[in-house]
mmCIF file of C-alpha atoms in Angstrom:
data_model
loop_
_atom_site.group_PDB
_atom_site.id
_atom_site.type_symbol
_atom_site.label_atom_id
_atom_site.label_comp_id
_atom_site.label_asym_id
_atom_site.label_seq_id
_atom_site.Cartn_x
_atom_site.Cartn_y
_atom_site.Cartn_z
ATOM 1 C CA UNK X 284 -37.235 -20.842 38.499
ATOM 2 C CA UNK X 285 -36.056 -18.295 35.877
ATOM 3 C CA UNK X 286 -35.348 -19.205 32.458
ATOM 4 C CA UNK X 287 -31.491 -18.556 33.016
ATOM 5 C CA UNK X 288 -31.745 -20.743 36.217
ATOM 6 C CA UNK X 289 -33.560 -23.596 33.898
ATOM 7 C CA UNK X 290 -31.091 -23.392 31.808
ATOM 8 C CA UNK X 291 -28.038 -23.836 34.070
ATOM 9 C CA UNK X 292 -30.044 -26.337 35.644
ATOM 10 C CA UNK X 293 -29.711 -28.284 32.246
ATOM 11 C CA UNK X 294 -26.022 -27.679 31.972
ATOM 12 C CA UNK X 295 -25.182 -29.058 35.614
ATOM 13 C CA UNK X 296 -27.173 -32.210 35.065
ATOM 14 C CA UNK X 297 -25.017 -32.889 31.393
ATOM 15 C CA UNK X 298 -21.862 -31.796 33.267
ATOM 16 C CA UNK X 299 -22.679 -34.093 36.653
ATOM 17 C CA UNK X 300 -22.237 -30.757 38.776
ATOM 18 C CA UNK X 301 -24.851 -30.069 41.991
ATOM 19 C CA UNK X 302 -26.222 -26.827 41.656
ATOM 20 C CA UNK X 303 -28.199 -24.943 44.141
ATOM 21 C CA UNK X 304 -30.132 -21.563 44.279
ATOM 22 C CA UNK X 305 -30.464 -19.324 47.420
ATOM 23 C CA UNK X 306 -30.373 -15.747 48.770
ATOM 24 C CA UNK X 307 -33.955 -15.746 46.738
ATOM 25 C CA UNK X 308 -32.570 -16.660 43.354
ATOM 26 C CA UNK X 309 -29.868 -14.126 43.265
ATOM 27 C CA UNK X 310 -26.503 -16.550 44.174
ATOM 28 C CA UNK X 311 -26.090 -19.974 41.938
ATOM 29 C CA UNK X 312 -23.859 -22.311 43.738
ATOM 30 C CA UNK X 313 -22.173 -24.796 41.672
ATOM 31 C CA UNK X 314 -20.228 -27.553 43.057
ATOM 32 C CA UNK X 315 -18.051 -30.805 41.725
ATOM 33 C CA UNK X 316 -15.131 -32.508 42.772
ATOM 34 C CA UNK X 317 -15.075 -30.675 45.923
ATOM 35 C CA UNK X 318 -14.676 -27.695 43.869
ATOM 36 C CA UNK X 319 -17.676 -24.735 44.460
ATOM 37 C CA UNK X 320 -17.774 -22.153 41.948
ATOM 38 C CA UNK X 321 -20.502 -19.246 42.186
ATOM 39 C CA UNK X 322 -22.976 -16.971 39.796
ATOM 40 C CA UNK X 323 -24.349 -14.082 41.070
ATOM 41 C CA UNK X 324 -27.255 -12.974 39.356
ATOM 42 C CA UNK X 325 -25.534 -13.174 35.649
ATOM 43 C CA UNK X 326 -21.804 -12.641 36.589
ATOM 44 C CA UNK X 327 -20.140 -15.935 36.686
ATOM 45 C CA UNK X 328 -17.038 -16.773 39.175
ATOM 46 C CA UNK X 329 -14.477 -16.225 35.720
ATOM 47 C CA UNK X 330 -13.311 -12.872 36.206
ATOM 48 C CA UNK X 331 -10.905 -11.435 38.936
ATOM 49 C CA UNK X 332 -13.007 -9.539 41.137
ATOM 50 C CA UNK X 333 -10.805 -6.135 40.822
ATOM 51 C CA UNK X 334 -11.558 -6.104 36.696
ATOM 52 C CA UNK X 335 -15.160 -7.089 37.816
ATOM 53 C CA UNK X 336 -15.714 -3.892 39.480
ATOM 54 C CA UNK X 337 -13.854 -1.999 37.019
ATOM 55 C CA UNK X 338 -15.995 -3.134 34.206
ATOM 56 C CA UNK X 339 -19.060 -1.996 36.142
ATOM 57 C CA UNK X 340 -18.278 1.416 36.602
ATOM 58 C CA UNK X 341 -18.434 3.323 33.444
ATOM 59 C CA UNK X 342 -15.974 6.280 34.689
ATOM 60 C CA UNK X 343 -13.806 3.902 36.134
ATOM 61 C CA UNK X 344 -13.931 1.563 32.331
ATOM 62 C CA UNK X 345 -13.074 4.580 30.752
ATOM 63 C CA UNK X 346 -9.889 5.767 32.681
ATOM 64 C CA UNK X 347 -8.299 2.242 32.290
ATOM 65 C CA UNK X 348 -9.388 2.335 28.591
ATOM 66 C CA UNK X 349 -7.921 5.401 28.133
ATOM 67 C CA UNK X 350 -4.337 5.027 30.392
ATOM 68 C CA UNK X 351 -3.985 2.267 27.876
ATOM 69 C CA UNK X 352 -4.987 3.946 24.629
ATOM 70 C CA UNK X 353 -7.877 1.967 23.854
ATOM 71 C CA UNK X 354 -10.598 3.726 22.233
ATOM 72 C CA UNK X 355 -13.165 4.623 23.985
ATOM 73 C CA UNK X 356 -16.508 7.423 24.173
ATOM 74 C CA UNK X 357 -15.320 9.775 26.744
ATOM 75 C CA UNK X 358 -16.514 10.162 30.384
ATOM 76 C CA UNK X 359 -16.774 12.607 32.882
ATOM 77 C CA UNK X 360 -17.999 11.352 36.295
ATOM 78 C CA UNK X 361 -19.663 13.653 39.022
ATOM 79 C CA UNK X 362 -21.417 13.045 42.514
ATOM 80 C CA UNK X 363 -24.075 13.504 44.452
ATOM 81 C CA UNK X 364 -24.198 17.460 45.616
ATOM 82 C CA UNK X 365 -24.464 16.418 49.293
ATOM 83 C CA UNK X 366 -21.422 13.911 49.382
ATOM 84 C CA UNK X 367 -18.438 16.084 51.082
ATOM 85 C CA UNK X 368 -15.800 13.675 50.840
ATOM 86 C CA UNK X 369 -12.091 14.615 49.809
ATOM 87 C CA UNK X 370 -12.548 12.397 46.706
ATOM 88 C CA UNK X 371 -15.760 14.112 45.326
ATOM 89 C CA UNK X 372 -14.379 17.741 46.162
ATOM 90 C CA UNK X 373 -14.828 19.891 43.061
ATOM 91 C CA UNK X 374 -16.806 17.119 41.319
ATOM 92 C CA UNK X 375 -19.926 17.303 42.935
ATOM 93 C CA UNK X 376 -21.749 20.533 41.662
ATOM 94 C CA UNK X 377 -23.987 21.373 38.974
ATOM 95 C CA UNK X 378 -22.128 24.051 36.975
ATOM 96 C CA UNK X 379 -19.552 21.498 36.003
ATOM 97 C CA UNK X 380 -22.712 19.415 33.929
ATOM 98 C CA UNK X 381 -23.508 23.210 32.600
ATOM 99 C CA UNK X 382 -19.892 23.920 31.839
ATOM 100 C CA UNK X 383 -19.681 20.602 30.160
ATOM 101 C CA UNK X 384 -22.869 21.160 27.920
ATOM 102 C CA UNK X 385 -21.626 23.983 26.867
ATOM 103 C CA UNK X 386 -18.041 22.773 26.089
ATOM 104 C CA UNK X 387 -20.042 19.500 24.064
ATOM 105 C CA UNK X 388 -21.973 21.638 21.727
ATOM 106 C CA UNK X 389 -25.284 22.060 24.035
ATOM 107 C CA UNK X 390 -25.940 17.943 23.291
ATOM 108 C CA UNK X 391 -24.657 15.443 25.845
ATOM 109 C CA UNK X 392 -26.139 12.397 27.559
ATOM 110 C CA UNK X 393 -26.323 12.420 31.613
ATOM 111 C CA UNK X 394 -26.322 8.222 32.908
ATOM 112 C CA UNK X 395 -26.185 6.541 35.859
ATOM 113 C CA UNK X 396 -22.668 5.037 36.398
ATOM 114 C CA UNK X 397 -23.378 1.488 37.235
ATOM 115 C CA UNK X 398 -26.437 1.310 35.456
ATOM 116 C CA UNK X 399 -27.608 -1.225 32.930
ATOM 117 C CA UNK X 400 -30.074 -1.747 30.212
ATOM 118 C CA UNK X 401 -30.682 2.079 29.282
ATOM 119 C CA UNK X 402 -32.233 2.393 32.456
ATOM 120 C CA UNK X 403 -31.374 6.564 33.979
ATOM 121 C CA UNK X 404 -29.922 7.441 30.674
ATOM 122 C CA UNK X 405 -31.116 10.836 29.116
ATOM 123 C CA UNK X 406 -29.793 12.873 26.212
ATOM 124 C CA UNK X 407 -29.759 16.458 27.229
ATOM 125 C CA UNK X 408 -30.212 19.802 24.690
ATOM 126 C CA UNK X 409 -31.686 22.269 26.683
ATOM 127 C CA UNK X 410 -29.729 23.863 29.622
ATOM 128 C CA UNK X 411 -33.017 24.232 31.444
ATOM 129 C CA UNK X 412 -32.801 20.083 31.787
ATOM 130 C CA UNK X 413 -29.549 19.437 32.924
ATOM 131 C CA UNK X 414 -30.931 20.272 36.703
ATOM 132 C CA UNK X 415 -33.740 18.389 36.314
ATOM 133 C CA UNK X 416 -31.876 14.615 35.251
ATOM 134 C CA UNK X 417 -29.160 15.291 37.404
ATOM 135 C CA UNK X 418 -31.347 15.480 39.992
ATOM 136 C CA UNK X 419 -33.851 12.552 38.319
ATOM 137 C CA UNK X 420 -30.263 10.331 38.425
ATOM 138 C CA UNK X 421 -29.321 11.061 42.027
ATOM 139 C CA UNK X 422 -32.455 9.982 43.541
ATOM 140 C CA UNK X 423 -30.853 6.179 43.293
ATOM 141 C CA UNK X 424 -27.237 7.037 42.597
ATOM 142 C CA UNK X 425 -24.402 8.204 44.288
ATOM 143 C CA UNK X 426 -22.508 9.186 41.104
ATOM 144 C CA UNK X 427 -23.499 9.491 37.794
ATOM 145 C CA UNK X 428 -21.255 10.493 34.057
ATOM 146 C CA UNK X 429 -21.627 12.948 31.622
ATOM 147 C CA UNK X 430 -20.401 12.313 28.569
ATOM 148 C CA UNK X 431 -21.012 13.963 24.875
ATOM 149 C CA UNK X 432 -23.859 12.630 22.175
ATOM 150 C CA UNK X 433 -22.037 10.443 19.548
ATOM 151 C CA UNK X 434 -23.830 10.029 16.083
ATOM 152 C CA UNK X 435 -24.114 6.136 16.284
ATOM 153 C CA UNK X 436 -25.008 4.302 13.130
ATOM 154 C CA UNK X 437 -24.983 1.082 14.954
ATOM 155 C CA UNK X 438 -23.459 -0.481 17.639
ATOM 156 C CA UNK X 439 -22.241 -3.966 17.978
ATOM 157 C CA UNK X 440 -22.296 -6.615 20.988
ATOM 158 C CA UNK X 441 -19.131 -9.094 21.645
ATOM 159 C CA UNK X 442 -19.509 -11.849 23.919
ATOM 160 C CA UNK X 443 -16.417 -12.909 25.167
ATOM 161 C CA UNK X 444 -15.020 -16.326 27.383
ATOM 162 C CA UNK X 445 -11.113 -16.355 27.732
ATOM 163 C CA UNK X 446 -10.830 -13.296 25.884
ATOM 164 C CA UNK X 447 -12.295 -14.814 22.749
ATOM 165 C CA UNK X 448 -15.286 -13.598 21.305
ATOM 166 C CA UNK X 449 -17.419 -16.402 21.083
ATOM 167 C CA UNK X 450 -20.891 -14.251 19.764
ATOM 168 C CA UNK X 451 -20.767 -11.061 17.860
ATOM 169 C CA UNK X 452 -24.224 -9.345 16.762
ATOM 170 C CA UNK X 453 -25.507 -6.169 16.062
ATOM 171 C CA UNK X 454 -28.410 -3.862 17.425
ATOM 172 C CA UNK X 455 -30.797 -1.620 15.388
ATOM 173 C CA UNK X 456 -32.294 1.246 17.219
ATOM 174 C CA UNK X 457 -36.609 1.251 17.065
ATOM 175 C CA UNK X 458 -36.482 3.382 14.163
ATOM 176 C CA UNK X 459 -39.488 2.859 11.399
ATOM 177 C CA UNK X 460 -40.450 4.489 8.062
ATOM 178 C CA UNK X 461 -44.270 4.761 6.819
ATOM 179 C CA UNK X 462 -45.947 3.140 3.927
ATOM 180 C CA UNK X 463 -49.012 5.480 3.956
ATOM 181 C CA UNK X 464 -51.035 2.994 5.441
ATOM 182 C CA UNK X 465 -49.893 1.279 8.764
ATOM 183 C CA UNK X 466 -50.409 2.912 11.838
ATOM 184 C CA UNK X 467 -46.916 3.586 14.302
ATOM 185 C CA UNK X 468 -48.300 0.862 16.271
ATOM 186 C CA UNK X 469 -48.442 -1.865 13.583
ATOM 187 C CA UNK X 470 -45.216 -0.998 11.920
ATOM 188 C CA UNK X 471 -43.128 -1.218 15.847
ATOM 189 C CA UNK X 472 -44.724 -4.471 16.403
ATOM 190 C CA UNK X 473 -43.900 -5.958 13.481
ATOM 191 C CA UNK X 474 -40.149 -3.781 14.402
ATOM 192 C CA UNK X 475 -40.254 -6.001 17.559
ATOM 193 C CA UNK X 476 -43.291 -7.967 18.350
ATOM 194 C CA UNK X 477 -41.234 -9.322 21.605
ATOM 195 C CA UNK X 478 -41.393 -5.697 22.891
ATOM 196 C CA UNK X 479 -44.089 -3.760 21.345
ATOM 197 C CA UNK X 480 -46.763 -6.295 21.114
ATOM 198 C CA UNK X 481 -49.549 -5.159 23.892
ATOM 199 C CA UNK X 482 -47.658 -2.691 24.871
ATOM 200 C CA UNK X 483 -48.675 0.851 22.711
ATOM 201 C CA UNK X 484 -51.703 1.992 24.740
ATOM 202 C CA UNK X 485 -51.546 5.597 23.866
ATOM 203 C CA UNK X 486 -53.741 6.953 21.155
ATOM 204 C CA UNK X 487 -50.843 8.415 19.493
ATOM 205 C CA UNK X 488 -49.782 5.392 18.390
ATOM 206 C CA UNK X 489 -52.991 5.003 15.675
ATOM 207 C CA UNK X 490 -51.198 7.697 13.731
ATOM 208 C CA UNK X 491 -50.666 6.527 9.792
ATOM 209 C CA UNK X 492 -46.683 7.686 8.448
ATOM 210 C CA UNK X 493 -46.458 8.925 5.386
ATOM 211 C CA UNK X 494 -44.307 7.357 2.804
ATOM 212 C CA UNK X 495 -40.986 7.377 4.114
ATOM 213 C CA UNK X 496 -41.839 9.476 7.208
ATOM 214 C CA UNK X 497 -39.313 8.604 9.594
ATOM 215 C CA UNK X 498 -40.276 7.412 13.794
ATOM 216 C CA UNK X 499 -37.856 7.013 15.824
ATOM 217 C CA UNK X 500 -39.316 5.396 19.166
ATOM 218 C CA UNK X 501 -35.583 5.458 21.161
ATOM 219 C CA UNK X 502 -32.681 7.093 20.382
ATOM 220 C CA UNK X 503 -30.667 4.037 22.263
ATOM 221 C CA UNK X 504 -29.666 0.592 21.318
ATOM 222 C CA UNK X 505 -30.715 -1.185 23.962
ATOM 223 C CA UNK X 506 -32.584 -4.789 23.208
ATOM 224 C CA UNK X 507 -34.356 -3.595 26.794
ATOM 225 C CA UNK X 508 -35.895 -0.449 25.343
ATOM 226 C CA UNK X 509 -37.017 -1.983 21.663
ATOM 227 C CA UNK X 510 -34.340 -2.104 19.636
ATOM 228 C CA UNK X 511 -33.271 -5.657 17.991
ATOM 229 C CA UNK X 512 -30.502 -7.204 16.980
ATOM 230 C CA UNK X 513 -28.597 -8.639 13.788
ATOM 231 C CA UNK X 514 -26.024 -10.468 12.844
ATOM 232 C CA UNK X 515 -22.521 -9.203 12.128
ATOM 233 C CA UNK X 516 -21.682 -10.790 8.479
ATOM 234 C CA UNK X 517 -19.156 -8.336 7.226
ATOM 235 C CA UNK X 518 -15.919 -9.944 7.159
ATOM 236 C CA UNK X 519 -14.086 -6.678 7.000
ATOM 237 C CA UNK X 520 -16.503 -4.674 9.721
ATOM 238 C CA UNK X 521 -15.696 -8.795 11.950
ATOM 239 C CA UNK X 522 -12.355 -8.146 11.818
ATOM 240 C CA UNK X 523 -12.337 -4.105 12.785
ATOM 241 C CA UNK X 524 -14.526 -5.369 16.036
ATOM 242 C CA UNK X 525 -12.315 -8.654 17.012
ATOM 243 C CA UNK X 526 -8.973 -6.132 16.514
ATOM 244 C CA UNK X 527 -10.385 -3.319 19.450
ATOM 245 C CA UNK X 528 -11.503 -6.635 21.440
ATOM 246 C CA UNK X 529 -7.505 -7.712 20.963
ATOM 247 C CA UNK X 530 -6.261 -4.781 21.655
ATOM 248 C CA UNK X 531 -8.053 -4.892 25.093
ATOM 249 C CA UNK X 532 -7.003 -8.183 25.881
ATOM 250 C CA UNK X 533 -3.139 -7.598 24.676
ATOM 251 C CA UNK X 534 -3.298 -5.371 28.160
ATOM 252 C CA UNK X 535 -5.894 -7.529 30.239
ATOM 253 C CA UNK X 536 -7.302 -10.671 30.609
ATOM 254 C CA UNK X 537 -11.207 -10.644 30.311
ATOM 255 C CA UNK X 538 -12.785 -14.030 31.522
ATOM 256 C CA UNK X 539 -16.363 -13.854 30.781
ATOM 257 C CA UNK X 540 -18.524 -10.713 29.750
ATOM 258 C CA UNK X 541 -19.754 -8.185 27.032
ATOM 259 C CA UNK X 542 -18.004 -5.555 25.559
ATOM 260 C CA UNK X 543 -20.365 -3.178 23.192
ATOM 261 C CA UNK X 544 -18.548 -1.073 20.690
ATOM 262 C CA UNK X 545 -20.412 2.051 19.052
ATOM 263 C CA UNK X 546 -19.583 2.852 15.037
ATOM 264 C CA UNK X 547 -20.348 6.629 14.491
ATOM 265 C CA UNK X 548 -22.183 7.938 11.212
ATOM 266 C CA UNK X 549 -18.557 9.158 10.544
ATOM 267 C CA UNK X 550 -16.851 5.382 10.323
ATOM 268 C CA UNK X 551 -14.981 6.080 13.969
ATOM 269 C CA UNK X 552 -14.894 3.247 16.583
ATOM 270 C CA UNK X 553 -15.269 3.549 20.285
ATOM 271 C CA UNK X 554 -15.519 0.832 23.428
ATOM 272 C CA UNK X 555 -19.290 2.437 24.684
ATOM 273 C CA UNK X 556 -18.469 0.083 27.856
ATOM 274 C CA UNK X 557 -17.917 -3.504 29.054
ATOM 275 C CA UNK X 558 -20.542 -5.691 31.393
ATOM 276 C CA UNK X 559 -19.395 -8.360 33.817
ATOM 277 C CA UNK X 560 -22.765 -9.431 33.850
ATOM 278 C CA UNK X 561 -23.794 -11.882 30.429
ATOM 279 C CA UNK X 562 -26.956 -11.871 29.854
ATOM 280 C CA UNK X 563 -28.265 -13.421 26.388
ATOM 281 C CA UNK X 564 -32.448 -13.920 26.723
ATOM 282 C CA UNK X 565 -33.370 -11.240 24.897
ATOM 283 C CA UNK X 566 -31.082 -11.901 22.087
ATOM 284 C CA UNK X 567 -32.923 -15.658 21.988
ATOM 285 C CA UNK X 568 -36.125 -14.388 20.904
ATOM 286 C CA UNK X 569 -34.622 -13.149 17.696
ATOM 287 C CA UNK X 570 -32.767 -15.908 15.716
ATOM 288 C CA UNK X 571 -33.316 -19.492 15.145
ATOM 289 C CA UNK X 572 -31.183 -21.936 17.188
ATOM 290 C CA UNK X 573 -30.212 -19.123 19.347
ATOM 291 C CA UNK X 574 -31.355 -21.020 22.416
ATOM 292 C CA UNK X 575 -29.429 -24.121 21.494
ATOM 293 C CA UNK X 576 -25.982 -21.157 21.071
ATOM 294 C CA UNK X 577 -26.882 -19.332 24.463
ATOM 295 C CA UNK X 578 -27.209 -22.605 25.906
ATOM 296 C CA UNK X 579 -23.641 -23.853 24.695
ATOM 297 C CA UNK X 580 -22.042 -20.263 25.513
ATOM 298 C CA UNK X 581 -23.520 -20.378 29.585
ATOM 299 C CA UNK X 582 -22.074 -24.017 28.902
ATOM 300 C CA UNK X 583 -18.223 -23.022 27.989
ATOM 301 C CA UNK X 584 -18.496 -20.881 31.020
ATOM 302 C CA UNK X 585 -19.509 -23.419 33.312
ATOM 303 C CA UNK X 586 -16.821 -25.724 32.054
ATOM 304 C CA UNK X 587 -14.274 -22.672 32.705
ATOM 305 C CA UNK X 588 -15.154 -22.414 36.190
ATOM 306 C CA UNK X 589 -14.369 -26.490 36.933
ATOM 307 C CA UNK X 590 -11.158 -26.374 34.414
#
């Protein structure tokens, strides 16, 4: 049993609700008072199935962002080469990527469209690659999105049940600055020892920084790919996040997911994308009681589905 499954396991014994697991740990049924509620993988039974999908689909987030004014990075969605349909007609060849590098000042990232935890995303500056990850992206996706490199300073994670945020937290890209002593190795452990410990093999990694000699081990923010995260304690940068979050839910209702919101180096705000999917274990490694807050979030959710 997972840890997420132990810990909804907990939650239906306090809440007197019979819980089972099958299709091999992917579907959680939940049942009380004749009532059966599901959670598939981490997407719980709370939001309409329609805005589910929507939320998934980055191109798709971004056109119903955008028809309703919402800030948002921008998006450009293109297919696989071999798909002929009427719908992917004149969006499913290469020269549009090209035409778009060019058109984004030779710097753009190329990413799966339903993908998740940084996982087939690439930032492109050399013509000669665009081929090569488009290609790299197909291999396990019909359709991918192009869209330009923002300048992120940081970029912020809102969990949100009812369409109130209920977590708000911040995540700081693997970037680390020498001392003149510790090796790369030593100063991204102690960056992240949940990631990096045991996991630096190459010799490169013995290399001593310099004083103030700058590393940066991932350009993304993703708690998947080393980054970690922080809390958000600036009342006035709290209320700029919690005013885009009501501005998306003055035009829909959002029942239970993640919305992450980039800040560029220039002070501008933008919705990066929104997950139907909740999932909090790597942010519990970080902060004390976070288990005991994960555990009552999963636990507002659950009472949701019975209410």
């Amino acid at each position: 049993m997972s840890s997420f499954q132990k810990i909804i396991q907990d939650i239906s014994v306090e809440l007197n609700i019979n819980m089972k697991v099958v299709s091999k740990g992917w579907v959680i049924i939940l049942e009380k008072n004749g009532i059966t509620r599901f959670i598939i993988g981490q997407k719980f039974d709370l939001n309409s199935h329609a805005i589910g999908l929507v939320m998934d689909d980055k191109y798709a987030m971004f056109e119903v962002l955008s028809a309703n004014n919402i800030p948002t990075i921008q998006y450009q969605m293109l297919y696989r080469p071999n798909i002929q349909k009427e719908y992917a007609r004149n969006a499913n060849h290469y020269e549009i990527a090209e035409q778009y590098f060019i058109d984004h000042g030779e710097s753009i990232v190329i990413k799966s469209n339903f993908g998740l935890s940084g996982i087939d995303v690439y930032h492109v500056t050399k013509k000669e690659e665009i081929a090569f990850y488009l290609d790299k992206v197909f291999q396990n996706n019909e359709t991918l999105s192009l869209c330009p490199f923002y300048d992120i300073k940081a970029e912020y994670r809102l969990i949100v049940l009812d369409n109130e945020c209920l977590l708000m937290y911040g995540k700081k890209k693997p970037v680390i600055y020498g001392d003149g002593k510790r090796t790369i190795r030593e100063l991204l452990q102690e960056f992240n020892p949940y990631y990096f410990n045991n996991k630096l093999s190459d010799s490169f990694y013995n290399k001593v920084l310099e004083t103030n000699e700058q590393y940066e081990y991932s350009w993304k923010f993703n708690l998947a790919e080393g980054a970690v995260p922080f809390p958000v304690q600036d009342i006035e940068l709290q209320e700029q996040l919690l005013n885009i979050l009501n501005h998306i839910t003055s035009k829909f209702d959002l029942g239970f997911c993640s919305l992450d919101i980039i800040e560029t180096t220039d002070h501008k705000f933008y919705i990066m994308e929104l997950n139907s999917g909740v999932s909090l274990h790597k942010y519990s490694y970080f902060f004390e009681n976070s288990e005991k807050i994960l555990k009552e979030i999963y636990k507002k959710a659950i009472q949701n589905l019975f209410r």
